[in-house]
């Protein structure tokens, strides 16, 4: 129901200051392009692979290898933040080639696939950290070119929906991954090794789908023309931050990222609050993934209609509510469902919506690089948050660490709501 021609559809609709896009009267809204669906399929398969590992990794490291919360915070920061150092390189390589987005994304997917079987050989902190760093290098290379392909194949008035559909498909993989990991852990003796082996095989399938079914090059002739007229040099990439709108977007993404506790810590906090047995731990990410899957497309469509920044900030309010529930003394059966629902709503309202908003402020010839700038700032901030939260948990305990994060998130969200407030339109 979402398939449509991926060619550009006339003159793009203008975006308002708050990120909402006005639809010209009488114009039919464009459906999601085939390129988006193909990339969504690749992401679905790849996420089955990666989330199988992510679902068991916290328990494998903390319970299996005996790492402290600080040590886990370091590794979790590497897993989620190391990609920041190569995202700009991936974005620049894709733009520099004038349409090399598929090739750079394929390189990233390939590197991540090669890293999965290496986890079978690593049993100490240093080699595991190096393998996770290499895996995140692959993620860093592929993320910006992939999002640029989504953006370039979608008209501005439906980019929120396009990113929402892609994130929903991506999250379907995130939903299946922990289920597969849970089944493997229950069905095999050497459960962790079996999880890593199956994850490797699934990752290879994702790379093959990308090579065979995702179109190469940029999506529009306008993008190629812009790439020639505005050569994507490093100087041009750095000059993007002199653009007021993109600079505001990046600063807000960084500040909010500094107060965003990583998923793994949220699941560990839930396990400690509720006494969840180890064998059920891998199922906790399913709640987040299910909520993300159900809400992603609706959040993207809502962002296109009412403004992307309103939806983006509302997502952080949902995350703040999840922190509040974890800090209360409420121990009812509904607690994990409520926390995971809010956690998934946070991702549905922020992940793809942020990329749609940033796409509106970046020229097509530098689209991959511009998105990488925002992603890099956010990833570095979340890397720092993992380190700080792990250290705070070790020194002060989990509740104090979470309370500090909640206060920081509330302050940053309030500041960003003022910074991103659209200026009043001048009277005519």
PDB file of N, CA and C in Angstrom, residues 330-415:
ATOM      1  N   UNK A 330       6.345   2.352  42.605  1.00  0.00           N
ATOM      2  CA  UNK A 330       5.253   1.569  42.028  1.00  0.00           C
ATOM      3  C   UNK A 330       5.787   0.235  41.512  1.00  0.00           C
ATOM      4  N   UNK A 331       5.230  -0.876  41.968  1.00  0.00           N
ATOM      5  CA  UNK A 331       5.696  -2.197  41.567  1.00  0.00           C
ATOM      6  C   UNK A 331       4.579  -3.043  40.966  1.00  0.00           C
ATOM      7  N   UNK A 332       3.571  -2.405  40.426  1.00  0.00           N
ATOM      8  CA  UNK A 332       2.455  -3.150  39.845  1.00  0.00           C
ATOM      9  C   UNK A 332       2.917  -3.933  38.602  1.00  0.00           C
ATOM     10  N   UNK A 333       2.082  -4.881  38.206  1.00  0.00           N
ATOM     11  CA  UNK A 333       2.390  -5.705  37.030  1.00  0.00           C
ATOM     12  C   UNK A 333       2.503  -4.866  35.764  1.00  0.00           C
ATOM     13  N   UNK A 334       1.798  -3.741  35.729  1.00  0.00           N
ATOM     14  CA  UNK A 334       1.786  -2.905  34.531  1.00  0.00           C
ATOM     15  C   UNK A 334       3.064  -2.093  34.363  1.00  0.00           C
ATOM     16  N   UNK A 335       3.933  -2.048  35.376  1.00  0.00           N
ATOM     17  CA  UNK A 335       5.131  -1.193  35.300  1.00  0.00           C
ATOM     18  C   UNK A 335       5.989  -1.463  34.073  1.00  0.00           C
ATOM     19  N   UNK A 336       6.411  -2.711  33.801  1.00  0.00           N
ATOM     20  CA  UNK A 336       7.268  -2.914  32.625  1.00  0.00           C
ATOM     21  C   UNK A 336       6.576  -2.565  31.317  1.00  0.00           C
ATOM     22  N   UNK A 337       5.269  -2.826  31.229  1.00  0.00           N
ATOM     23  CA  UNK A 337       4.546  -2.507  29.997  1.00  0.00           C
ATOM     24  C   UNK A 337       4.496  -0.996  29.774  1.00  0.00           C
ATOM     25  N   UNK A 338       4.259  -0.252  30.850  1.00  0.00           N
ATOM     26  CA  UNK A 338       4.187   1.205  30.730  1.00  0.00           C
ATOM     27  C   UNK A 338       5.548   1.792  30.367  1.00  0.00           C
ATOM     28  N   UNK A 339       6.608   1.331  31.029  1.00  0.00           N
ATOM     29  CA  UNK A 339       7.948   1.848  30.755  1.00  0.00           C
ATOM     30  C   UNK A 339       8.365   1.546  29.320  1.00  0.00           C
ATOM     31  N   UNK A 340       8.148   0.316  28.879  1.00  0.00           N
ATOM     32  CA  UNK A 340       8.576  -0.063  27.531  1.00  0.00           C
ATOM     33  C   UNK A 340       7.716   0.602  26.456  1.00  0.00           C
ATOM     34  N   UNK A 341       6.427   0.827  26.751  1.00  0.00           N
ATOM     35  CA  UNK A 341       5.585   1.560  25.811  1.00  0.00           C
ATOM     36  C   UNK A 341       6.084   2.991  25.630  1.00  0.00           C
ATOM     37  N   UNK A 342       6.406   3.663  26.734  1.00  0.00           N
ATOM     38  CA  UNK A 342       6.932   5.027  26.660  1.00  0.00           C
ATOM     39  C   UNK A 342       8.301   5.054  25.987  1.00  0.00           C
ATOM     40  N   UNK A 343       9.107   4.045  26.257  1.00  0.00           N
ATOM     41  CA  UNK A 343      10.430   3.961  25.642  1.00  0.00           C
ATOM     42  C   UNK A 343      10.314   3.812  24.123  1.00  0.00           C
ATOM     43  N   UNK A 344       9.405   2.954  23.672  1.00  0.00           N
ATOM     44  CA  UNK A 344       9.186   2.798  22.241  1.00  0.00           C
ATOM     45  C   UNK A 344       8.588   4.040  21.602  1.00  0.00           C
ATOM     46  N   UNK A 345       7.685   4.723  22.321  1.00  0.00           N
ATOM     47  CA  UNK A 345       7.105   5.964  21.808  1.00  0.00           C
ATOM     48  C   UNK A 345       8.176   7.030  21.635  1.00  0.00           C
ATOM     49  N   UNK A 346       9.138   7.056  22.546  1.00  0.00           N
ATOM     50  CA  UNK A 346      10.260   7.996  22.422  1.00  0.00           C
ATOM     51  C   UNK A 346      10.996   7.792  21.099  1.00  0.00           C
ATOM     52  N   UNK A 347      11.329   6.555  20.777  1.00  0.00           N
ATOM     53  CA  UNK A 347      12.046   6.301  19.526  1.00  0.00           C
ATOM     54  C   UNK A 347      11.177   6.583  18.306  1.00  0.00           C
ATOM     55  N   UNK A 348       9.900   6.232  18.369  1.00  0.00           N
ATOM     56  CA  UNK A 348       9.004   6.481  17.234  1.00  0.00           C
ATOM     57  C   UNK A 348       8.900   7.970  16.917  1.00  0.00           C
ATOM     58  N   UNK A 349       8.935   8.805  17.953  1.00  0.00           N
ATOM     59  CA  UNK A 349       8.751  10.249  17.768  1.00  0.00           C
ATOM     60  C   UNK A 349      10.051  10.998  17.515  1.00  0.00           C
ATOM     61  N   UNK A 350      11.197  10.325  17.596  1.00  0.00           N
ATOM     62  CA  UNK A 350      12.465  11.055  17.484  1.00  0.00           C
ATOM     63  C   UNK A 350      13.392  10.529  16.403  1.00  0.00           C
ATOM     64  N   UNK A 351      13.512   9.231  16.248  1.00  0.00           N
ATOM     65  CA  UNK A 351      14.554   8.659  15.397  1.00  0.00           C
ATOM     66  C   UNK A 351      14.436   9.131  13.945  1.00  0.00           C
ATOM     67  N   UNK A 352      13.383   8.712  13.267  1.00  0.00           N
ATOM     68  CA  UNK A 352      13.197   9.131  11.889  1.00  0.00           C
ATOM     69  C   UNK A 352      12.793  10.585  11.751  1.00  0.00           C
ATOM     70  N   UNK A 353      12.069  11.104  12.745  1.00  0.00           N
ATOM     71  CA  UNK A 353      11.607  12.496  12.686  1.00  0.00           C
ATOM     72  C   UNK A 353      12.785  13.470  12.669  1.00  0.00           C
ATOM     73  N   UNK A 354      13.825  13.176  13.454  1.00  0.00           N
ATOM     74  CA  UNK A 354      15.008  14.037  13.460  1.00  0.00           C
ATOM     75  C   UNK A 354      15.664  14.070  12.087  1.00  0.00           C
ATOM     76  N   UNK A 355      15.779  12.921  11.427  1.00  0.00           N
ATOM     77  CA  UNK A 355      16.391  12.879  10.105  1.00  0.00           C
ATOM     78  C   UNK A 355      15.532  13.599   9.058  1.00  0.00           C
ATOM     79  N   UNK A 356      14.218  13.488   9.180  1.00  0.00           N
ATOM     80  CA  UNK A 356      13.340  14.213   8.264  1.00  0.00           C
ATOM     81  C   UNK A 356      13.495  15.715   8.440  1.00  0.00           C
ATOM     82  N   UNK A 357      13.591  16.175   9.693  1.00  0.00           N
ATOM     83  CA  UNK A 357      13.760  17.598   9.960  1.00  0.00           C
ATOM     84  C   UNK A 357      15.102  18.093   9.451  1.00  0.00           C
ATOM     85  N   UNK A 358      16.162  17.322   9.671  1.00  0.00           N
ATOM     86  CA  UNK A 358      17.490  17.736   9.204  1.00  0.00           C
ATOM     87  C   UNK A 358      17.563  17.747   7.684  1.00  0.00           C
ATOM     88  N   UNK A 359      16.858  16.830   7.025  1.00  0.00           N
ATOM     89  CA  UNK A 359      16.880  16.775   5.558  1.00  0.00           C
ATOM     90  C   UNK A 359      16.355  18.066   4.938  1.00  0.00           C
ATOM     91  N   UNK A 360      15.400  18.710   5.613  1.00  0.00           N
ATOM     92  CA  UNK A 360      14.829  19.939   5.083  1.00  0.00           C
ATOM     93  C   UNK A 360      15.840  21.075   5.047  1.00  0.00           C
ATOM     94  N   UNK A 361      16.921  20.978   5.832  1.00  0.00           N
ATOM     95  CA  UNK A 361      17.872  22.082   5.981  1.00  0.00           C
ATOM     96  C   UNK A 361      19.214  21.819   5.329  1.00  0.00           C
ATOM     97  N   UNK A 362      19.336  20.726   4.564  1.00  0.00           N
ATOM     98  CA  UNK A 362      20.616  20.362   3.951  1.00  0.00           C
ATOM     99  C   UNK A 362      20.438  20.270   2.442  1.00  0.00           C
ATOM    100  N   UNK A 363      21.336  20.886   1.631  1.00  0.00           N
ATOM    101  CA  UNK A 363      21.228  20.765   0.172  1.00  0.00           C
ATOM    102  C   UNK A 363      21.430  19.327  -0.280  1.00  0.00           C
ATOM    103  N   UNK A 364      20.841  18.965  -1.407  1.00  0.00           N
ATOM    104  CA  UNK A 364      20.864  17.583  -1.856  1.00  0.00           C
ATOM    105  C   UNK A 364      22.281  17.071  -2.098  1.00  0.00           C
ATOM    106  N   UNK A 365      23.164  17.924  -2.630  1.00  0.00           N
ATOM    107  CA  UNK A 365      24.522  17.496  -2.909  1.00  0.00           C
ATOM    108  C   UNK A 365      25.325  17.177  -1.672  1.00  0.00           C
ATOM    109  N   UNK A 366      24.887  17.655  -0.518  1.00  0.00           N
ATOM    110  CA  UNK A 366      25.563  17.397   0.755  1.00  0.00           C
ATOM    111  C   UNK A 366      24.635  16.694   1.743  1.00  0.00           C
ATOM    112  N   UNK A 367      23.609  16.024   1.229  1.00  0.00           N
ATOM    113  CA  UNK A 367      22.597  15.449   2.096  1.00  0.00           C
ATOM    114  C   UNK A 367      23.186  14.408   3.052  1.00  0.00           C
ATOM    115  N   UNK A 368      23.993  13.499   2.522  1.00  0.00           N
ATOM    116  CA  UNK A 368      24.561  12.454   3.376  1.00  0.00           C
ATOM    117  C   UNK A 368      25.480  13.042   4.438  1.00  0.00           C
ATOM    118  N   UNK A 369      26.292  14.021   4.056  1.00  0.00           N
ATOM    119  CA  UNK A 369      27.206  14.664   5.004  1.00  0.00           C
ATOM    120  C   UNK A 369      26.440  15.442   6.059  1.00  0.00           C
ATOM    121  N   UNK A 370      25.407  16.172   5.657  1.00  0.00           N
ATOM    122  CA  UNK A 370      24.633  16.960   6.608  1.00  0.00           C
ATOM    123  C   UNK A 370      23.937  16.091   7.642  1.00  0.00           C
ATOM    124  N   UNK A 371      23.350  14.982   7.191  1.00  0.00           N
ATOM    125  CA  UNK A 371      22.723  14.067   8.137  1.00  0.00           C
ATOM    126  C   UNK A 371      23.764  13.450   9.065  1.00  0.00           C
ATOM    127  N   UNK A 372      24.964  13.187   8.519  1.00  0.00           N
ATOM    128  CA  UNK A 372      26.034  12.617   9.345  1.00  0.00           C
ATOM    129  C   UNK A 372      26.474  13.589  10.432  1.00  0.00           C
ATOM    130  N   UNK A 373      26.452  14.887  10.149  1.00  0.00           N
ATOM    131  CA  UNK A 373      26.817  15.883  11.157  1.00  0.00           C
ATOM    132  C   UNK A 373      25.893  15.772  12.370  1.00  0.00           C
ATOM    133  N   UNK A 374      24.585  15.704  12.114  1.00  0.00           N
ATOM    134  CA  UNK A 374      23.621  15.591  13.208  1.00  0.00           C
ATOM    135  C   UNK A 374      23.778  14.259  13.925  1.00  0.00           C
ATOM    136  N   UNK A 375      23.909  13.174  13.170  1.00  0.00           N
ATOM    137  CA  UNK A 375      24.040  11.849  13.766  1.00  0.00           C
ATOM    138  C   UNK A 375      25.313  11.728  14.597  1.00  0.00           C
ATOM    139  N   UNK A 376      26.400  12.343  14.114  1.00  0.00           N
ATOM    140  CA  UNK A 376      27.667  12.283  14.839  1.00  0.00           C
ATOM    141  C   UNK A 376      27.561  12.978  16.191  1.00  0.00           C
ATOM    142  N   UNK A 377      26.974  14.172  16.196  1.00  0.00           N
ATOM    143  CA  UNK A 377      26.800  14.888  17.454  1.00  0.00           C
ATOM    144  C   UNK A 377      25.960  14.095  18.439  1.00  0.00           C
ATOM    145  N   UNK A 378      24.876  13.517  17.954  1.00  0.00           N
ATOM    146  CA  UNK A 378      23.999  12.743  18.827  1.00  0.00           C
ATOM    147  C   UNK A 378      24.692  11.488  19.334  1.00  0.00           C
ATOM    148  N   UNK A 379      25.433  10.785  18.462  1.00  0.00           N
ATOM    149  CA  UNK A 379      26.105   9.553  18.869  1.00  0.00           C
ATOM    150  C   UNK A 379      27.199   9.831  19.889  1.00  0.00           C
ATOM    151  N   UNK A 380      27.962  10.902  19.695  1.00  0.00           N
ATOM    152  CA  UNK A 380      29.000  11.251  20.664  1.00  0.00           C
ATOM    153  C   UNK A 380      28.389  11.588  22.022  1.00  0.00           C
ATOM    154  N   UNK A 381      27.269  12.274  21.991  1.00  0.00           N
ATOM    155  CA  UNK A 381      26.598  12.623  23.243  1.00  0.00           C
ATOM    156  C   UNK A 381      26.119  11.374  23.973  1.00  0.00           C
ATOM    157  N   UNK A 382      25.551  10.423  23.247  1.00  0.00           N
ATOM    158  CA  UNK A 382      25.074   9.200  23.884  1.00  0.00           C
ATOM    159  C   UNK A 382      26.236   8.326  24.364  1.00  0.00           C
ATOM    160  N   UNK A 383      27.367   8.387  23.658  1.00  0.00           N
ATOM    161  CA  UNK A 383      28.567   7.710  24.133  1.00  0.00           C
ATOM    162  C   UNK A 383      28.984   8.268  25.487  1.00  0.00           C
ATOM    163  N   UNK A 384      29.009   9.601  25.589  1.00  0.00           N
ATOM    164  CA  UNK A 384      29.367  10.243  26.858  1.00  0.00           C
ATOM    165  C   UNK A 384      28.365   9.896  27.951  1.00  0.00           C
ATOM    166  N   UNK A 385      27.077   9.831  27.598  1.00  0.00           N
ATOM    167  CA  UNK A 385      26.050   9.507  28.586  1.00  0.00           C
ATOM    168  C   UNK A 385      26.236   8.092  29.128  1.00  0.00           C
ATOM    169  N   UNK A 386      26.599   7.140  28.270  1.00  0.00           N
ATOM    170  CA  UNK A 386      26.819   5.773  28.735  1.00  0.00           C
ATOM    171  C   UNK A 386      27.966   5.712  29.740  1.00  0.00           C
ATOM    172  N   UNK A 387      29.047   6.419  29.439  1.00  0.00           N
ATOM    173  CA  UNK A 387      30.185   6.438  30.357  1.00  0.00           C
ATOM    174  C   UNK A 387      29.804   7.084  31.679  1.00  0.00           C
ATOM    175  N   UNK A 388      29.138   8.245  31.615  1.00  0.00           N
ATOM    176  CA  UNK A 388      28.776   8.967  32.832  1.00  0.00           C
ATOM    177  C   UNK A 388      27.759   8.200  33.656  1.00  0.00           C
ATOM    178  N   UNK A 389      26.781   7.597  32.987  1.00  0.00           N
ATOM    179  CA  UNK A 389      25.755   6.858  33.725  1.00  0.00           C
ATOM    180  C   UNK A 389      26.351   5.614  34.382  1.00  0.00           C
ATOM    181  N   UNK A 390      27.226   4.901  33.649  1.00  0.00           N
ATOM    182  CA  UNK A 390      27.872   3.736  34.240  1.00  0.00           C
ATOM    183  C   UNK A 390      28.716   4.107  35.446  1.00  0.00           C
ATOM    184  N   UNK A 391      29.453   5.233  35.350  1.00  0.00           N
ATOM    185  CA  UNK A 391      30.267   5.681  36.480  1.00  0.00           C
ATOM    186  C   UNK A 391      29.382   6.104  37.651  1.00  0.00           C
ATOM    187  N   UNK A 392      28.289   6.842  37.360  1.00  0.00           N
ATOM    188  CA  UNK A 392      27.389   7.289  38.429  1.00  0.00           C
ATOM    189  C   UNK A 392      26.722   6.105  39.118  1.00  0.00           C
ATOM    190  N   UNK A 393      26.334   5.091  38.347  1.00  0.00           N
ATOM    191  CA  UNK A 393      25.726   3.894  38.928  1.00  0.00           C
ATOM    192  C   UNK A 393      26.722   3.203  39.876  1.00  0.00           C
ATOM    193  N   UNK A 394      27.993   3.103  39.425  1.00  0.00           N
ATOM    194  CA  UNK A 394      29.009   2.432  40.238  1.00  0.00           C
ATOM    195  C   UNK A 394      29.260   3.178  41.546  1.00  0.00           C
ATOM    196  N   UNK A 395      29.267   4.502  41.481  1.00  0.00           N
ATOM    197  CA  UNK A 395      29.632   5.312  42.651  1.00  0.00           C
ATOM    198  C   UNK A 395      28.425   5.575  43.557  1.00  0.00           C
ATOM    199  N   UNK A 396      27.279   5.948  42.974  1.00  0.00           N
ATOM    200  CA  UNK A 396      26.128   6.410  43.757  1.00  0.00           C
ATOM    201  C   UNK A 396      24.956   5.439  43.791  1.00  0.00           C
ATOM    202  N   UNK A 397      24.936   4.475  42.886  1.00  0.00           N
ATOM    203  CA  UNK A 397      23.793   3.579  42.805  1.00  0.00           C
ATOM    204  C   UNK A 397      22.902   3.923  41.623  1.00  0.00           C
ATOM    205  N   UNK A 398      22.035   2.973  41.250  1.00  0.00           N
ATOM    206  CA  UNK A 398      21.240   3.135  40.036  1.00  0.00           C
ATOM    207  C   UNK A 398      20.185   4.235  40.149  1.00  0.00           C
ATOM    208  N   UNK A 399      19.531   4.364  41.301  1.00  0.00           N
ATOM    209  CA  UNK A 399      18.458   5.353  41.430  1.00  0.00           C
ATOM    210  C   UNK A 399      18.993   6.781  41.355  1.00  0.00           C
ATOM    211  N   UNK A 400      20.096   7.050  42.035  1.00  0.00           N
ATOM    212  CA  UNK A 400      20.666   8.398  41.982  1.00  0.00           C
ATOM    213  C   UNK A 400      21.135   8.736  40.579  1.00  0.00           C
ATOM    214  N   UNK A 401      21.754   7.762  39.907  1.00  0.00           N
ATOM    215  CA  UNK A 401      22.214   7.990  38.533  1.00  0.00           C
ATOM    216  C   UNK A 401      21.039   8.306  37.616  1.00  0.00           C
ATOM    217  N   UNK A 402      19.936   7.555  37.747  1.00  0.00           N
ATOM    218  CA  UNK A 402      18.770   7.792  36.899  1.00  0.00           C
ATOM    219  C   UNK A 402      18.106   9.123  37.231  1.00  0.00           C
ATOM    220  N   UNK A 403      18.058   9.484  38.510  1.00  0.00           N
ATOM    221  CA  UNK A 403      17.475  10.766  38.889  1.00  0.00           C
ATOM    222  C   UNK A 403      18.256  11.921  38.273  1.00  0.00           C
ATOM    223  N   UNK A 404      19.588  11.844  38.292  1.00  0.00           N
ATOM    224  CA  UNK A 404      20.404  12.891  37.676  1.00  0.00           C
ATOM    225  C   UNK A 404      20.132  12.979  36.183  1.00  0.00           C
ATOM    226  N   UNK A 405      19.992  11.833  35.527  1.00  0.00           N
ATOM    227  CA  UNK A 405      19.694  11.836  34.086  1.00  0.00           C
ATOM    228  C   UNK A 405      18.327  12.435  33.804  1.00  0.00           C
ATOM    229  N   UNK A 406      17.338  12.134  34.648  1.00  0.00           N
ATOM    230  CA  UNK A 406      15.990  12.668  34.448  1.00  0.00           C
ATOM    231  C   UNK A 406      15.976  14.188  34.594  1.00  0.00           C
ATOM    232  N   UNK A 407      16.672  14.704  35.599  1.00  0.00           N
ATOM    233  CA  UNK A 407      16.739  16.155  35.789  1.00  0.00           C
ATOM    234  C   UNK A 407      17.421  16.813  34.590  1.00  0.00           C
ATOM    235  N   UNK A 408      18.536  16.215  34.131  1.00  0.00           N
ATOM    236  CA  UNK A 408      19.247  16.764  32.978  1.00  0.00           C
ATOM    237  C   UNK A 408      18.377  16.749  31.731  1.00  0.00           C
ATOM    238  N   UNK A 409      17.616  15.664  31.531  1.00  0.00           N
ATOM    239  CA  UNK A 409      16.742  15.577  30.360  1.00  0.00           C
ATOM    240  C   UNK A 409      15.654  16.641  30.412  1.00  0.00           C
ATOM    241  N   UNK A 410      15.061  16.873  31.591  1.00  0.00           N
ATOM    242  CA  UNK A 410      14.010  17.881  31.718  1.00  0.00           C
ATOM    243  C   UNK A 410      14.547  19.270  31.396  1.00  0.00           C
ATOM    244  N   UNK A 411      15.735  19.583  31.902  1.00  0.00           N
ATOM    245  CA  UNK A 411      16.330  20.901  31.648  1.00  0.00           C
ATOM    246  C   UNK A 411      16.659  21.068  30.166  1.00  0.00           C
ATOM    247  N   UNK A 412      17.276  20.056  29.558  1.00  0.00           N
ATOM    248  CA  UNK A 412      17.642  20.150  28.145  1.00  0.00           C
ATOM    249  C   UNK A 412      16.418  20.238  27.249  1.00  0.00           C
ATOM    250  N   UNK A 413      15.369  19.473  27.568  1.00  0.00           N
ATOM    251  CA  UNK A 413      14.146  19.518  26.766  1.00  0.00           C
ATOM    252  C   UNK A 413      13.480  20.886  26.848  1.00  0.00           C
ATOM    253  N   UNK A 414      13.479  21.471  28.042  1.00  0.00           N
ATOM    254  CA  UNK A 414      12.892  22.808  28.195  1.00  0.00           C
ATOM    255  C   UNK A 414      13.672  23.831  27.392  1.00  0.00           C
ATOM    256  N   UNK A 415      14.994  23.761  27.451  1.00  0.00           N
ATOM    257  CA  UNK A 415      15.820  24.716  26.690  1.00  0.00           C
ATOM    258  C   UNK A 415      15.605  24.543  25.199  1.00  0.00           C
TER     259      UNK A 415
END
